[in-house]
CSV table of C-alpha atoms in Angstrom, one decimal:
chain,number,residue,atom,x,y,z
A,1,MET,CA,0.0,0.0,0.0
A,2,LYS,CA,2.8,2.4,0.9
A,3,LEU,CA,4.6,1.5,-2.3
A,4,HIS,CA,1.5,2.2,-4.3
A,5,HIS,CA,1.1,5.5,-2.4
A,6,LEU,CA,4.7,6.4,-3.2
A,7,LYS,CA,4.3,5.6,-6.9
A,8,VAL,CA,1.2,7.8,-7.1
A,9,LYS,CA,3.0,10.6,-5.3
A,10,ILE,CA,6.0,10.3,-7.7
A,11,TYR,CA,3.7,10.2,-10.7
A,12,ILE,CA,1.7,13.3,-9.6
A,13,GLY,CA,4.9,15.1,-8.7
A,14,PHE,CA,6.4,14.3,-12.1
A,15,MET,CA,3.2,15.5,-13.9
A,16,VAL,CA,3.2,18.7,-11.8
A,17,LEU,CA,6.9,19.2,-12.5
A,18,LEU,CA,6.3,18.8,-16.3
A,19,LEU,CA,3.4,21.2,-16.1
A,20,LEU,CA,5.3,23.8,-14.2
A,21,ILE,CA,8.3,23.4,-16.5
A,22,GLY,CA,6.0,24.0,-19.5
A,23,ILE,CA,4.4,27.1,-17.9
A,24,GLY,CA,7.8,28.4,-16.7
A,25,THR,CA,9.4,28.0,-20.1
A,26,TYR,CA,6.6,29.9,-21.7
A,27,ILE,CA,6.6,32.7,-19.2
A,28,HIS,CA,10.4,32.8,-19.3
A,29,TYR,CA,10.4,33.1,-23.1
A,30,SER,CA,7.7,35.7,-23.0
A,31,SER,CA,9.4,37.8,-20.4
A,32,LEU,CA,12.8,37.6,-22.0
A,33,LYS,CA,11.2,38.4,-25.4
A,34,GLU,CA,9.6,41.5,-23.8
A,35,VAL,CA,12.9,42.6,-22.2
A,36,ASN,CA,14.7,42.1,-25.4
A,37,GLY,CA,12.1,44.1,-27.3
A,38,PHE,CA,12.5,47.0,-24.8
A,39,LEU,CA,16.3,46.9,-25.3
A,40,GLN,CA,16.0,46.6,-29.1
A,41,GLU,CA,13.6,49.6,-29.2
A,42,MET,CA,15.9,51.6,-26.9
A,43,TYR,CA,18.8,51.0,-29.3
A,44,ASP,CA,16.9,51.4,-32.6
A,45,GLU,CA,15.1,54.6,-31.6
A,46,HIS,CA,16.5,56.3,-28.5
A,47,TYR,CA,20.2,55.5,-28.9
A,48,THR,CA,20.3,56.1,-32.6
A,49,ALA,CA,18.3,59.4,-32.3
A,50,SER,CA,20.5,60.6,-29.5
A,51,MET,CA,23.6,59.9,-31.6
A,52,LEU,CA,22.2,61.7,-34.6
A,53,ALA,CA,21.4,64.8,-32.4
A,54,VAL,CA,24.9,64.8,-30.9
A,55,THR,CA,26.5,64.3,-34.4
A,56,GLN,CA,24.3,67.1,-35.8
A,57,LYS,CA,25.4,69.5,-33.1
A,58,ALA,CA,29.0,68.8,-33.7
A,59,ARG,CA,28.6,69.4,-37.5
A,60,LEU,CA,26.7,72.6,-36.9
A,61,SER,CA,29.5,73.8,-34.7
A,62,ASP,CA,32.1,72.9,-37.3
A,63,VAL,CA,30.2,74.7,-40.0
A,64,ARG,CA,30.0,77.8,-37.9
A,65,ALA,CA,33.8,77.6,-37.1
A,66,GLN,CA,34.7,77.1,-40.7
A,67,LEU,CA,32.6,80.1,-41.7
A,68,LEU,CA,34.2,82.3,-39.0
A,69,ALA,CA,37.6,81.2,-40.2
A,70,MET,CA,36.7,82.0,-43.8
A,71,THR,CA,35.5,85.5,-42.7
A,72,GLY,CA,38.9,86.3,-41.2
A,73,GLU,CA,40.9,84.9,-44.1
A,74,ALA,CA,42.4,87.0,-46.8
A,75,ASP,CA,44.1,84.3,-48.8
A,76,LYS,CA,41.9,83.1,-51.7
A,77,ASP,CA,43.2,79.5,-51.7
A,78,LYS,CA,42.6,79.1,-47.9
A,79,LYS,CA,39.1,80.6,-48.4
A,80,GLU,CA,38.5,77.9,-51.0
A,81,LYS,CA,39.5,75.2,-48.5
A,82,TYR,CA,37.2,76.5,-45.9
A,83,HIS,CA,34.4,76.8,-48.4
A,84,ALA,CA,34.9,73.2,-49.6
A,85,ARG,CA,34.7,72.0,-46.0
A,86,ILE,CA,31.6,74.0,-45.4
A,87,LYS,CA,29.9,72.4,-48.4
A,88,GLU,CA,31.0,68.9,-47.3
A,89,LEU,CA,29.6,69.4,-43.8
A,90,SER,CA,26.4,70.9,-45.1
A,91,LYS,CA,25.7,67.8,-47.2
A,92,GLU,CA,26.3,65.6,-44.1
A,93,ILE,CA,23.8,67.8,-42.1
A,94,ASP,CA,21.2,67.5,-44.9
A,95,ASP,CA,21.7,63.7,-45.1
A,96,ASN,CA,21.4,63.5,-41.4
A,97,LEU,CA,18.1,65.4,-41.3
A,98,THR,CA,16.8,63.3,-44.2
A,99,GLN,CA,17.7,60.1,-42.3
A,100,TRP,CA,16.0,61.4,-39.2
A,101,LEU,CA,12.8,62.4,-40.8
A,102,GLU,CA,12.4,59.8,-43.6
A,103,LYS,CA,14.6,56.7,-43.2
A,104,ASP,CA,16.1,54.8,-40.2
A,105,VAL,CA,14.9,56.6,-37.1
A,106,LYS,CA,11.3,56.0,-35.9
A,107,VAL,CA,10.1,59.3,-34.6
A,108,ARG,CA,6.8,58.8,-32.9
A,109,ASP,CA,6.7,61.7,-30.4
A,110,GLU,CA,4.8,64.7,-31.8
A,111,LYS,CA,6.8,67.2,-29.8
A,112,MET,CA,10.0,65.6,-31.2
A,113,ASN,CA,8.7,65.8,-34.7
A,114,VAL,CA,8.0,69.5,-34.3
A,115,MET,CA,11.5,70.1,-32.9
A,116,ILE,CA,13.2,68.3,-35.8
A,117,LYS,CA,11.2,70.1,-38.4
A,118,SER,CA,12.0,73.4,-36.7
A,119,LEU,CA,15.6,72.5,-36.8
A,120,GLN,CA,15.4,71.7,-40.5
A,121,ILE,CA,13.6,75.0,-41.2
A,122,ILE,CA,16.2,77.1,-39.3
A,123,TRP,CA,19.1,75.2,-40.9
A,124,ASN,CA,17.6,75.8,-44.4
A,125,ASP,CA,17.4,79.6,-43.7
A,126,PHE,CA,21.0,79.5,-42.2
A,127,ARG,CA,22.4,77.7,-45.2
A,128,THR,CA,20.6,79.8,-47.8
A,129,MET,CA,21.8,83.1,-46.3
A,130,ARG,CA,25.3,81.8,-46.0
A,131,ASP,CA,25.4,80.5,-49.6
A,132,THR,CA,23.6,83.4,-51.3
A,133,GLN,CA,24.8,86.4,-49.3
A,134,ILE,CA,27.7,85.8,-46.8
A,135,ILE,CA,30.1,83.8,-48.9
A,136,PRO,CA,29.6,86.0,-52.0
A,137,PHE,CA,30.3,89.0,-49.8
A,138,LEU,CA,33.5,87.3,-48.6
A,139,TYR,CA,34.7,86.6,-52.2
A,140,ASP,CA,33.9,90.2,-53.2
A,141,GLY,CA,35.9,91.6,-50.3
A,142,LYS,CA,32.8,92.9,-48.5
A,143,ILE,CA,34.0,91.7,-45.1
A,144,GLN,CA,32.0,94.1,-42.9
A,145,GLU,CA,28.7,93.2,-44.7
A,146,ALA,CA,29.5,89.5,-44.2
A,147,LYS,CA,30.4,90.0,-40.6
A,148,ALA,CA,27.2,91.9,-39.9
A,149,LEU,CA,25.2,88.8,-41.0
A,150,VAL,CA,27.6,86.2,-39.4
A,151,PHE,CA,27.5,87.9,-36.0
A,152,GLY,CA,23.9,89.0,-36.3
A,153,ILE,CA,21.0,86.9,-37.5
A,154,GLN,CA,23.2,83.9,-38.3
A,155,ALA,CA,24.5,83.8,-34.7
A,156,GLU,CA,20.9,83.7,-33.4
A,157,ARG,CA,20.0,80.9,-35.8
A,158,TYR,CA,23.1,79.0,-34.7
A,159,LYS,CA,22.2,79.3,-31.0
A,160,GLU,CA,18.7,78.1,-31.7
A,161,MET,CA,19.9,75.1,-33.6
A,162,ILE,CA,22.2,74.1,-30.8
A,163,ARG,CA,19.4,74.6,-28.3
A,164,LEU,CA,17.2,72.3,-30.3
A,165,THR,CA,19.8,69.6,-30.6
A,166,ASP,CA,20.5,69.7,-26.9
A,167,GLU,CA,16.7,69.4,-26.2
A,168,LEU,CA,16.5,66.4,-28.5
A,169,VAL,CA,19.3,64.6,-26.7
A,170,LYS,CA,17.7,65.3,-23.3
A,171,MET,CA,14.3,64.1,-24.5
A,172,LYS,CA,15.7,60.8,-25.9
A,173,GLY,CA,17.7,60.3,-22.7
A,174,LYS,CA,14.5,60.7,-20.6
A,175,GLU,CA,12.6,58.2,-22.8
A,176,ALA,CA,15.5,55.7,-22.7
A,177,ARG,CA,15.5,55.9,-18.9
A,178,GLU,CA,11.7,55.3,-18.8
A,179,LEU,CA,12.1,52.3,-21.1
A,180,LEU,CA,14.9,50.9,-18.9
A,181,ASP,CA,12.6,51.2,-15.8
A,182,ILE,CA,9.9,49.2,-17.6
A,183,SER,CA,12.5,46.6,-18.6
A,184,LYS,CA,13.8,46.3,-15.1
A,185,GLU,CA,10.2,45.7,-13.8
A,186,ALA,CA,9.7,43.0,-16.3
A,187,PHE,CA,12.9,41.3,-15.3
A,188,LYS,CA,12.0,41.5,-11.6
A,189,LYS,CA,8.7,39.7,-12.3
A,190,LEU,CA,10.7,37.0,-14.2
A,191,ILE,CA,12.9,36.5,-11.1
A,192,VAL,CA,10.0,36.3,-8.7
A,193,PHE,CA,8.2,33.8,-10.9
A,194,THR,CA,11.3,31.7,-11.1
A,195,ILE,CA,11.7,31.6,-7.3
A,196,VAL,CA,8.0,30.7,-6.9
A,197,ILE,CA,8.2,27.9,-9.4
A,198,SER,CA,11.4,26.5,-7.7
A,199,LEU,CA,9.6,26.5,-4.3
A,200,VAL,CA,6.6,24.8,-5.7
A,201,ILE,CA,8.8,22.1,-7.2
A,202,VAL,CA,10.6,21.5,-3.9
A,203,LEU,CA,7.4,21.4,-1.9
A,204,SER,CA,5.8,18.9,-4.3
A,205,TYR,CA,8.5,16.4,-3.3
A,206,LEU,CA,8.1,16.9,0.4
A,207,PRO,CA,6.1,14.2,2.4
A,208,LEU,CA,2.3,14.6,2.1
């Protein structure tokens, strides 16, 4: 009788074990998939967008520096080198904005969309005035006219573009931290469930 009772207990315990393993495997897979999804989203959207904003800020600063150097340069060949670098950086900035708005980065936040579009509008105005007025002034020897624009409205546009890129970095950083918090909570739930399953399995083999 005791042997029969033991067999029944072992059989039931084995079935419970299989059931718990099946449930645990499914929940583990779902939880890990969720955590992985959070991390993938953080990389695809938040990290990439932050890096684009940081890179854009650096290029804008470089463009500004090259133009200032060109403004104070009298040698024509050196002016040409500064101008060539300005055109190269400008293309990179344009490509960056295109990537941000149309290609690789998923921008879902409406406030962020507005900021990026504002950045693009200000950049277009900045680039147009530089190419159609400031640089022609520099080649024509009208240095004071060029400086009036460089240190006037162009300086204000530059400050606003830097402010927008800084805000974009901060915004993406905040969203990334929120996503990490959600990921941590999902991982905590996974750990708790693992502990509970382990305790149930141990208890199922204790004497009835």
